[in-house]
Amino acid sequence: ARRLPQDPSFKFCYSVLNRVSRSFAIVICNLRGEIRDAVCIFYLVLRALDTVEDDMALPDEKKLPLLLSFHTLCYDRGFSMDDCGTGDYKELMEKYPLVVDAFLKLSKPYQDVIVDITKRMGAGMHDFIEKDEVKTIKDYNLYCHYVAGLVGVGLSNLFAMSKLEDPKVFASPNLDDLSNSMGLFLQKTNIIRDYLEDIMEEPAPRMFWPREIWGKYAKELDEFKLGCNREKAVECLNHMVCNALSHATDALTYMSKLREKSVFAFCAIPQVMAIGTLAVCYNNGEVFERVVKLRKGLSAQLMVKTKSMEDVYRIFLVFARDIGSTAQTLQMKGSDPTVEDVLKAVDA
Ligand SMILES: CC(C)(C)CN1C(=O)[C@@H](CC(=O)N[C@@H](CC(=O)O)C(=O)O)O[C@H](c2cccc3ccccc23)c2cc(Cl)ccc21
């Protein structure tokens, strides 16, 4: 069945989308044609999977098989969960049959991409549920690949299928690393920004800061909550920011290949928000006291000012220079941020 403008299933999907991510919903709704519906459903299926992964009340004997089979539920009109997630996410899980109905109205190629990425992501989440911490930077990159890098791979395929972007470029496996970096840049920024929110999580916090990095600055990751460890905490924070910045050049390369305005805005706006967030977090001890966010006015400005690749280069340069100059003064003071990573990002 094709989608009608007043279709109740899509009306529900867009209403949940607008509630769970106000600013990002705007850029999704700006996408042209069928890709708008495909990305809206893709976003909701991923949020539902994320809700299952995050639900600490769900016992492992239920959660593990559900992560592995979640992709098959895109076709299951009877699937719904009345005890999973909170707020808008609880309604998303309860009324999942409406998401399934909308999903089944998408063209088959779009359905196949959404199911494939959901399957691979669910399998990756399953592997990481068993690990109780992220030890190496390799594991850190692998976890972020599963929960965010794969989203980039899926989006590139949707862009190619919609013909809004050149299939020779966006359906090519050569692009996978760049697509992956787009996701890692966003996810690592979220992981850095959300340190306090995550470590205060009840009953058991799930932390993604890799021991290979924080182990150089503390014996236990929760030591950074204590004011007396603030100096070490901030040195670790700066190290984490530089690690995230190492994906900036790939992200810029990916964005420079986009041609369609609405697709470009959809991709570029979260990226400029992320570089801005990294700049606000860099050398900022408040990350260990509250969730540090870009001021509302600045986010709004970034959204309207991100129209072209020149805008993105300029914005990345401003924020990378900001980080670089702070790093320079710290360098004078003998701390050890990996300045060359930052300056490499500036040279992009
Ligand atoms: C984990 C994540 C980074 C993939 C989440 N993710 C994003 O962060 C959203 C942005 C978002 O949700 N922002 C929130 C703010 C916030 O969460 O901090 C908002 O309310 O504005 O963008 C990404 C996203 C957008 C465009 C291109 C991408 C390429 C690779 C990977 C992800 C890409 C996203 C696209 C899709 Cl289809 C699904 C999820 C996401």
GROMACS .gro file of C-alpha atoms and ligand atoms in nm:
model
  388
    1ALA     CA    1   0.000   0.000   0.000
    2ARG     CA    2   0.130   0.348  -0.075
    3ARG     CA    3   0.145   0.621   0.185
    4LEU     CA    4  -0.137   0.879   0.184
    5PRO     CA    5  -0.072   1.231   0.323
    6GLN     CA    6  -0.311   1.177   0.616
    7ASP     CA    7  -0.191   0.818   0.680
    8PRO     CA    8  -0.240   0.764   1.059
    9SER     CA    9   0.071   0.545   1.089
   10PHE     CA   10   0.301   0.812   0.943
   11LYS     CA   11   0.122   1.082   1.144
   12PHE     CA   12   0.210   0.887   1.459
   13CYS     CA   13   0.571   0.834   1.344
   14TYR     CA   14   0.630   1.203   1.272
   15SER     CA   15   0.463   1.306   1.597
   16VAL     CA   16   0.695   1.078   1.802
   17LEU     CA   17   0.994   1.197   1.594
   18ASN     CA   18   0.914   1.562   1.669
   19ARG     CA   19   0.885   1.486   2.039
   20VAL     CA   20   1.204   1.281   2.082
   21SER     CA   21   1.439   1.506   1.882
   22ARG     CA   22   1.300   1.852   1.815
   23SER     CA   23   1.595   2.010   1.633
   24PHE     CA   24   1.691   1.698   1.436
   25ALA     CA   25   1.327   1.632   1.336
   26ILE     CA   26   1.332   1.965   1.150
   27VAL     CA   27   1.621   1.854   0.928
   28ILE     CA   28   1.460   1.512   0.871
   29CYS     CA   29   1.133   1.680   0.764
   30ASN     CA   30   1.333   1.893   0.517
   31LEU     CA   31   1.447   1.582   0.330
   32ARG     CA   32   1.284   1.546  -0.012
   33GLY     CA   33   1.048   1.275  -0.134
   34GLU     CA   34   1.040   0.914  -0.017
   35ILE     CA   35   1.375   0.939   0.162
   36ARG     CA   36   1.209   1.161   0.424
   37ASP     CA   37   0.974   0.876   0.525
   38ALA     CA   38   1.254   0.619   0.500
   39VAL     CA   39   1.485   0.819   0.730
   40CYS     CA   40   1.199   0.894   0.974
   41ILE     CA   41   1.120   0.520   1.009
   42PHE     CA   42   1.494   0.430   1.016
   43TYR     CA   43   1.542   0.680   1.302
   44LEU     CA   44   1.246   0.536   1.499
   45VAL     CA   45   1.348   0.170   1.449
   46LEU     CA   46   1.698   0.261   1.575
   47ARG     CA   47   1.556   0.450   1.875
   48ALA     CA   48   1.339   0.147   1.958
   49LEU     CA   49   1.644  -0.084   1.941
   50ASP     CA   50   1.839   0.166   2.156
   51THR     CA   51   1.550   0.168   2.408
   52VAL     CA   52   1.574  -0.212   2.439
   53GLU     CA   53   1.955  -0.197   2.480
   54ASP     CA   54   1.925   0.078   2.744
   55ASP     CA   55   1.640  -0.082   2.945
   56MET     CA   56   1.819  -0.197   3.261
   57ALA     CA   57   1.492  -0.349   3.393
   58LEU     CA   58   1.494  -0.601   3.106
   59PRO     CA   59   1.665  -0.926   3.219
   60ASP     CA   60   1.950  -1.047   2.995
   61GLU     CA   61   1.766  -1.371   2.912
   62LYS     CA   62   1.500  -1.153   2.743
   63LYS     CA   63   1.723  -0.869   2.620
   64LEU     CA   64   1.991  -1.078   2.446
   65PRO     CA   65   1.760  -1.272   2.209
   66LEU     CA   66   1.554  -0.955   2.150
   67LEU     CA   67   1.864  -0.763   2.031
   68LEU     CA   68   1.947  -1.044   1.788
   69SER     CA   69   1.591  -1.072   1.650
   70PHE     CA   70   1.484  -0.706   1.663
   71HIS     CA   71   1.529  -0.656   1.288
   72THR     CA   72   1.266  -0.928   1.216
   73LEU     CA   73   1.008  -0.729   1.418
   74CYS     CA   74   0.996  -0.470   1.135
   75TYR     CA   75   0.765  -0.724   0.965
   76ASP     CA   76   0.573  -0.828   1.279
   77ARG     CA   77   0.243  -0.633   1.297
   78GLY     CA   78   0.166  -0.785   1.636
   79PHE     CA   79   0.487  -0.679   1.813
   80SER     CA   80   0.453  -0.425   2.096
   81MET     CA   81   0.614  -0.384   2.440
   82ASP     CA   82   0.419  -0.227   2.728
   83ASP     CA   83   0.700  -0.231   2.985
   84CYS     CA   84   0.999  -0.090   2.798
   85GLY     CA   85   1.143   0.264   2.798
   86THR     CA   86   1.013   0.587   2.950
   87GLY     CA   87   0.805   0.881   2.824
   88ASP     CA   88   0.785   0.912   2.448
   89TYR     CA   89   1.001   0.600   2.405
   90LYS     CA   90   0.748   0.397   2.610
   91GLU     CA   91   0.472   0.511   2.370
   92LEU     CA   92   0.697   0.425   2.072
   93MET     CA   93   0.736   0.068   2.204
   94GLU     CA   94   0.366   0.031   2.293
   95LYS     CA   95   0.246   0.157   1.954
   96TYR     CA   96   0.521  -0.015   1.753
   97PRO     CA   97   0.253  -0.173   1.520
   98LEU     CA   98   0.208   0.180   1.375
   99VAL     CA   99   0.584   0.195   1.300
  100VAL     CA  100   0.562  -0.151   1.139
  101ASP     CA  101   0.263  -0.042   0.927
  102ALA     CA  102   0.454   0.264   0.805
  103PHE     CA  103   0.772   0.056   0.748
  104LEU     CA  104   0.576  -0.188   0.528
  105LYS     CA  105   0.459   0.104   0.311
  106LEU     CA  106   0.819   0.198   0.224
  107SER     CA  107   0.967   0.065  -0.103
  108LYS     CA  108   1.137  -0.272  -0.060
  109PRO     CA  109   1.496  -0.144  -0.118
  110TYR     CA  110   1.455   0.104   0.171
  111GLN     CA  111   1.307  -0.172   0.390
  112ASP     CA  112   1.607  -0.397   0.313
  113VAL     CA  113   1.861  -0.132   0.418
  114ILE     CA  114   1.678  -0.060   0.746
  115VAL     CA  115   1.649  -0.432   0.830
  116ASP     CA  116   2.014  -0.505   0.740
  117ILE     CA  117   2.156  -0.223   0.956
  118THR     CA  118   1.920  -0.305   1.246
  119LYS     CA  119   2.031  -0.670   1.231
  120ARG     CA  120   2.403  -0.580   1.234
  121MET     CA  121   2.355  -0.321   1.509
  122GLY     CA  122   2.154  -0.560   1.728
  123ALA     CA  123   2.424  -0.829   1.691
  124GLY     CA  124   2.693  -0.574   1.783
  125MET     CA  125   2.498  -0.452   2.089
  126HIS     CA  126   2.454  -0.818   2.191
  127ASP     CA  127   2.831  -0.872   2.186
  128PHE     CA  128   2.888  -0.565   2.404
  129ILE     CA  129   2.618  -0.644   2.662
  130GLU     CA  130   2.837  -0.939   2.771
  131LYS     CA  131   3.141  -0.709   2.822
  132ASP     CA  132   3.108  -0.509   3.143
  133GLU     CA  133   3.343  -0.233   3.029
  134VAL     CA  134   3.520  -0.095   2.719
  135LYS     CA  135   3.892  -0.177   2.764
  136THR     CA  136   4.079  -0.084   2.447
  137ILE     CA  137   4.048   0.203   2.198
  138LYS     CA  138   3.988  -0.073   1.940
  139ASP     CA  139   3.680  -0.188   2.141
  140TYR     CA  140   3.573   0.177   2.181
  141ASN     CA  141   3.583   0.223   1.803
  142LEU     CA  142   3.403  -0.111   1.751
  143TYR     CA  143   3.120  -0.025   1.990
  144CYS     CA  144   3.076   0.316   1.825
  145HIS     CA  145   3.083   0.144   1.484
  146TYR     CA  146   2.793  -0.079   1.591
  147VAL     CA  147   2.571   0.194   1.742
  148ALA     CA  148   2.658   0.487   1.513
  149GLY     CA  149   2.899   0.399   1.231
  150LEU     CA  150   2.649   0.149   1.086
  151VAL     CA  151   2.386   0.427   1.082
  152GLY     CA  152   2.613   0.618   0.846
  153VAL     CA  153   2.655   0.312   0.624
  154GLY     CA  154   2.276   0.271   0.610
  155LEU     CA  155   2.214   0.639   0.538
  156SER     CA  156   2.467   0.640   0.253
  157ASN     CA  157   2.277   0.347   0.096
  158LEU     CA  158   1.942   0.528   0.139
  159PHE     CA  159   2.091   0.845  -0.022
  160ALA     CA  160   2.214   0.633  -0.318
  161MET     CA  161   1.880   0.452  -0.361
  162SER     CA  162   1.684   0.776  -0.357
  163LYS     CA  163   1.906   0.899  -0.642
  164LEU     CA  164   1.933   1.228  -0.447
  165GLU     CA  165   2.305   1.147  -0.428
  166ASP     CA  166   2.526   0.977  -0.688
  167PRO     CA  167   2.488   0.596  -0.647
  168LYS     CA  168   2.842   0.546  -0.789
  169VAL     CA  169   2.972   0.739  -0.488
  170PHE     CA  170   2.720   0.659  -0.213
  171ALA     CA  171   2.648   0.291  -0.287
  172SER     CA  172   3.022   0.216  -0.305
  173PRO     CA  173   3.187   0.014  -0.022
  174ASN     CA  174   3.485   0.253  -0.052
  175LEU     CA  175   3.265   0.510   0.121
  176ASP     CA  176   3.204   0.283   0.425
  177ASP     CA  177   3.500   0.419   0.624
  178LEU     CA  178   3.388   0.778   0.571
  179SER     CA  179   3.026   0.689   0.657
  180ASN     CA  180   3.156   0.514   0.969
  181SER     CA  181   3.362   0.820   1.071
  182MET     CA  182   3.052   1.042   1.046
  183GLY     CA  183   2.888   0.821   1.309
  184LEU     CA  184   3.196   0.788   1.531
  185PHE     CA  185   3.239   1.166   1.539
  186LEU     CA  186   2.880   1.212   1.669
  187GLN     CA  187   2.877   0.915   1.906
  188LYS     CA  188   3.215   0.992   2.066
  189THR     CA  189   3.101   1.351   2.120
  190ASN     CA  190   2.786   1.224   2.297
  191ILE     CA  191   2.991   0.980   2.511
  192ILE     CA  192   3.228   1.261   2.617
  193ARG     CA  193   2.947   1.513   2.686
  194ASP     CA  194   2.736   1.261   2.882
  195TYR     CA  195   3.008   1.147   3.130
  196LEU     CA  196   2.823   1.269   3.440
  197GLU     CA  197   2.474   1.166   3.324
  198ASP     CA  198   2.603   0.818   3.241
  199ILE     CA  199   2.810   0.763   3.557
  200MET     CA  200   2.517   0.869   3.780
  201GLU     CA  201   2.286   0.620   3.603
  202GLU     CA  202   2.091   0.396   3.845
  203PRO     CA  203   2.106   0.099   3.914
  204ALA     CA  204   2.432   0.030   3.724
  205PRO     CA  205   2.604   0.293   3.506
  206ARG     CA  206   2.713   0.181   3.159
  207MET     CA  207   3.031   0.374   3.076
  208PHE     CA  208   3.195   0.377   2.733
  209TRP     CA  209   3.514   0.573   2.811
  210PRO     CA  210   3.789   0.319   2.723
  211ARG     CA  211   4.023   0.205   3.004
  212GLU     CA  212   4.316   0.237   2.759
  213ILE     CA  213   4.263   0.616   2.777
  214TRP     CA  214   4.126   0.689   3.129
  215GLY     CA  215   4.361   0.432   3.287
  216LYS     CA  216   4.646   0.681   3.230
  217TYR     CA  217   4.472   0.933   3.460
  218ALA     CA  218   4.290   0.730   3.730
  219LYS     CA  219   4.254   0.386   3.892
  220GLU     CA  220   3.874   0.391   3.853
  221LEU     CA  221   3.665   0.595   3.605
  222ASP     CA  222   3.432   0.729   3.876
  223GLU     CA  223   3.726   0.907   4.047
  224PHE     CA  224   3.665   1.196   3.804
  225LYS     CA  225   3.343   1.276   3.994
  226LEU     CA  226   3.557   1.395   4.288
  227GLY     CA  227   3.670   1.759   4.282
  228CYS     CA  228   4.010   1.666   4.420
  229ASN     CA  229   4.081   1.468   4.098
  230ARG     CA  230   3.969   1.751   3.870
  231GLU     CA  231   4.310   1.815   3.711
  232LYS     CA  232   4.352   1.448   3.606
  233ALA     CA  233   3.987   1.437   3.497
  234VAL     CA  234   4.036   1.733   3.263
  235GLU     CA  235   4.358   1.589   3.119
  236CYS     CA  236   4.164   1.270   3.042
  237LEU     CA  237   3.877   1.473   2.895
  238ASN     CA  238   4.122   1.653   2.663
  239HIS     CA  239   4.266   1.319   2.554
  240MET     CA  240   3.912   1.190   2.477
  241VAL     CA  241   3.831   1.506   2.278
  242CYS     CA  242   4.148   1.468   2.069
  243ASN     CA  243   4.057   1.104   2.005
  244ALA     CA  244   3.711   1.212   1.879
  245LEU     CA  245   3.869   1.488   1.666
  246SER     CA  246   4.067   1.225   1.474
  247HIS     CA  247   3.744   1.150   1.282
  248ALA     CA  248   3.690   1.514   1.180
  249THR     CA  249   3.886   1.498   0.854
  250ASP     CA  250   3.693   1.189   0.731
  251ALA     CA  251   3.364   1.360   0.821
  252LEU     CA  252   3.463   1.670   0.621
  253THR     CA  253   3.561   1.449   0.324
  254TYR     CA  254   3.224   1.267   0.340
  255MET     CA  255   3.026   1.592   0.352
  256SER     CA  256   3.222   1.738   0.061
  257LYS     CA  257   3.080   1.458  -0.160
  258LEU     CA  258   2.715   1.550  -0.094
  259ARG     CA  259   2.528   1.735  -0.371
  260GLU     CA  260   2.162   1.756  -0.265
  261LYS     CA  261   2.090   2.056  -0.037
  262SER     CA  262   1.841   1.882   0.198
  263VAL     CA  263   2.070   1.577   0.235
  264PHE     CA  264   2.369   1.806   0.298
  265ALA     CA  265   2.185   1.995   0.576
  266PHE     CA  266   2.066   1.665   0.727
  267CYS     CA  267   2.427   1.544   0.748
  268ALA     CA  268   2.614   1.869   0.819
  269ILE     CA  269   2.401   2.015   1.101
  270PRO     CA  270   2.467   1.731   1.353
  271GLN     CA  271   2.839   1.745   1.260
  272VAL     CA  272   2.878   2.118   1.327
  273MET     CA  273   2.685   2.072   1.654
  274ALA     CA  274   2.934   1.798   1.744
  275ILE     CA  275   3.253   2.002   1.673
  276GLY     CA  276   3.096   2.287   1.870
  277THR     CA  277   3.019   2.054   2.160
  278LEU     CA  278   3.377   1.919   2.155
  279ALA     CA  279   3.509   2.277   2.169
  280VAL     CA  280   3.284   2.361   2.466
  281CYS     CA  281   3.389   2.041   2.644
  282TYR     CA  282   3.764   2.076   2.578
  283ASN     CA  283   3.955   2.160   2.899
  284ASN     CA  284   3.619   2.230   3.068
  285GLY     CA  285   3.587   2.078   3.417
  286GLU     CA  286   3.212   2.148   3.416
  287VAL     CA  287   3.174   1.827   3.214
  288PHE     CA  288   3.222   1.654   3.553
  289GLU     CA  289   2.954   1.866   3.723
  290ARG     CA  290   2.668   1.883   3.469
  291VAL     CA  291   2.581   1.799   3.108
  292VAL     CA  292   2.761   2.068   2.910
  293LYS     CA  293   2.556   2.174   2.605
  294LEU     CA  294   2.593   2.435   2.335
  295ARG     CA  295   2.400   2.749   2.428
  296LYS     CA  296   2.056   2.744   2.258
  297GLY     CA  297   2.136   3.060   2.065
  298LEU     CA  298   2.458   2.911   1.930
  299SER     CA  299   2.288   2.585   1.818
  300ALA     CA  300   2.017   2.786   1.642
  301GLN     CA  301   2.284   2.999   1.471
  302LEU     CA  302   2.479   2.688   1.363
  303MET     CA  303   2.160   2.539   1.213
  304VAL     CA  304   2.080   2.842   0.998
  305LYS     CA  305   2.444   2.913   0.909
  306THR     CA  306   2.524   2.563   0.780
  307LYS     CA  307   2.424   2.601   0.416
  308SER     CA  308   2.735   2.506   0.217
  309MET     CA  309   3.061   2.315   0.246
  310GLU     CA  310   3.240   2.651   0.285
  311ASP     CA  311   3.024   2.718   0.592
  312VAL     CA  312   3.118   2.376   0.735
  313TYR     CA  313   3.493   2.431   0.674
  314ARG     CA  314   3.472   2.774   0.836
  315ILE     CA  315   3.279   2.646   1.140
  316PHE     CA  316   3.513   2.347   1.185
  317LEU     CA  317   3.813   2.581   1.157
  318VAL     CA  318   3.680   2.826   1.417
  319PHE     CA  319   3.612   2.551   1.674
  320ALA     CA  320   3.930   2.351   1.598
  321ARG     CA  321   4.139   2.671   1.633
  322ASP     CA  322   3.962   2.737   1.965
  323ILE     CA  323   4.062   2.391   2.086
  324GLY     CA  324   4.409   2.429   1.933
  325SER     CA  325   4.480   2.761   2.108
  326THR     CA  326   4.368   2.619   2.444
  327ALA     CA  327   4.586   2.314   2.378
  328GLN     CA  328   4.880   2.543   2.292
  329THR     CA  329   4.859   2.726   2.628
  330LEU     CA  330   4.824   2.391   2.807
  331GLN     CA  331   5.128   2.272   2.610
  332MET     CA  332   5.316   2.573   2.755
  333LYS     CA  333   5.203   2.457   3.098
  334GLY     CA  334   5.347   2.113   3.024
  335SER     CA  335   5.019   1.917   3.007
  336ASP     CA  336   5.012   1.658   2.728
  337PRO     CA  337   4.711   1.696   2.493
  338THR     CA  338   4.782   1.539   2.153
  339VAL     CA  339   4.797   1.878   1.986
  340GLU     CA  340   4.897   1.740   1.649
  341ASP     CA  341   4.558   1.561   1.621
  342VAL     CA  342   4.381   1.891   1.673
  343LEU     CA  343   4.603   2.082   1.429
  344LYS     CA  344   4.559   1.799   1.173
  345ALA     CA  345   4.183   1.851   1.203
  346VAL     CA  346   4.234   2.225   1.149
  347ASP     CA  347   4.437   2.160   0.835
  348ALA     CA  348   4.144   1.962   0.685
  349LIG     C1  349   2.392   0.750   1.779
  349LIG     C2  350   2.368   0.841   1.660
  349LIG     C3  351   2.482   0.944   1.652
  349LIG     C4  352   2.367   0.759   1.532
  349LIG     C5  353   2.231   0.913   1.680
  349LIG     N1  354   2.193   1.007   1.572
  349LIG     C6  355   2.210   1.140   1.591
  349LIG     O1  356   2.273   1.185   1.687
  349LIG     C7  357   2.149   1.235   1.490
  349LIG     C8  358   2.141   1.377   1.545
  349LIG     C9  359   2.048   1.380   1.665
  349LIG     O2  360   1.969   1.292   1.689
  349LIG     N2  361   2.063   1.486   1.744
  349LIG    C10  362   1.984   1.503   1.867
  349LIG    C11  363   2.070   1.566   1.974
  349LIG    C12  364   2.143   1.465   2.053
  349LIG     O3  365   2.102   1.346   2.049
  349LIG     O4  366   2.241   1.504   2.116
  349LIG    C13  367   1.874   1.604   1.847
  349LIG     O5  368   1.777   1.592   1.922
  349LIG     O6  369   1.897   1.694   1.763
  349LIG     O7  370   2.222   1.239   1.368
  349LIG    C14  371   2.262   1.113   1.316
  349LIG    C15  372   2.311   1.130   1.174
  349LIG    C16  373   2.261   1.231   1.096
  349LIG    C17  374   2.313   1.252   0.966
  349LIG    C18  375   2.417   1.174   0.917
  349LIG    C19  376   2.470   1.069   0.997
  349LIG    C20  377   2.575   0.988   0.951
  349LIG    C21  378   2.626   0.886   1.031
  349LIG    C22  379   2.572   0.862   1.157
  349LIG    C23  380   2.470   0.942   1.206
  349LIG    C24  381   2.417   1.046   1.127
  349LIG    C25  382   2.155   1.006   1.329
  349LIG    C26  383   2.085   0.961   1.219
  349LIG    C27  384   1.990   0.858   1.235
  349LIG    CL1  385   1.902   0.802   1.100
  349LIG    C28  386   1.965   0.803   1.362
  349LIG    C29  387   2.034   0.851   1.473
  349LIG    C30  388   2.128   0.954   1.458
   0.00000   0.00000   0.00000
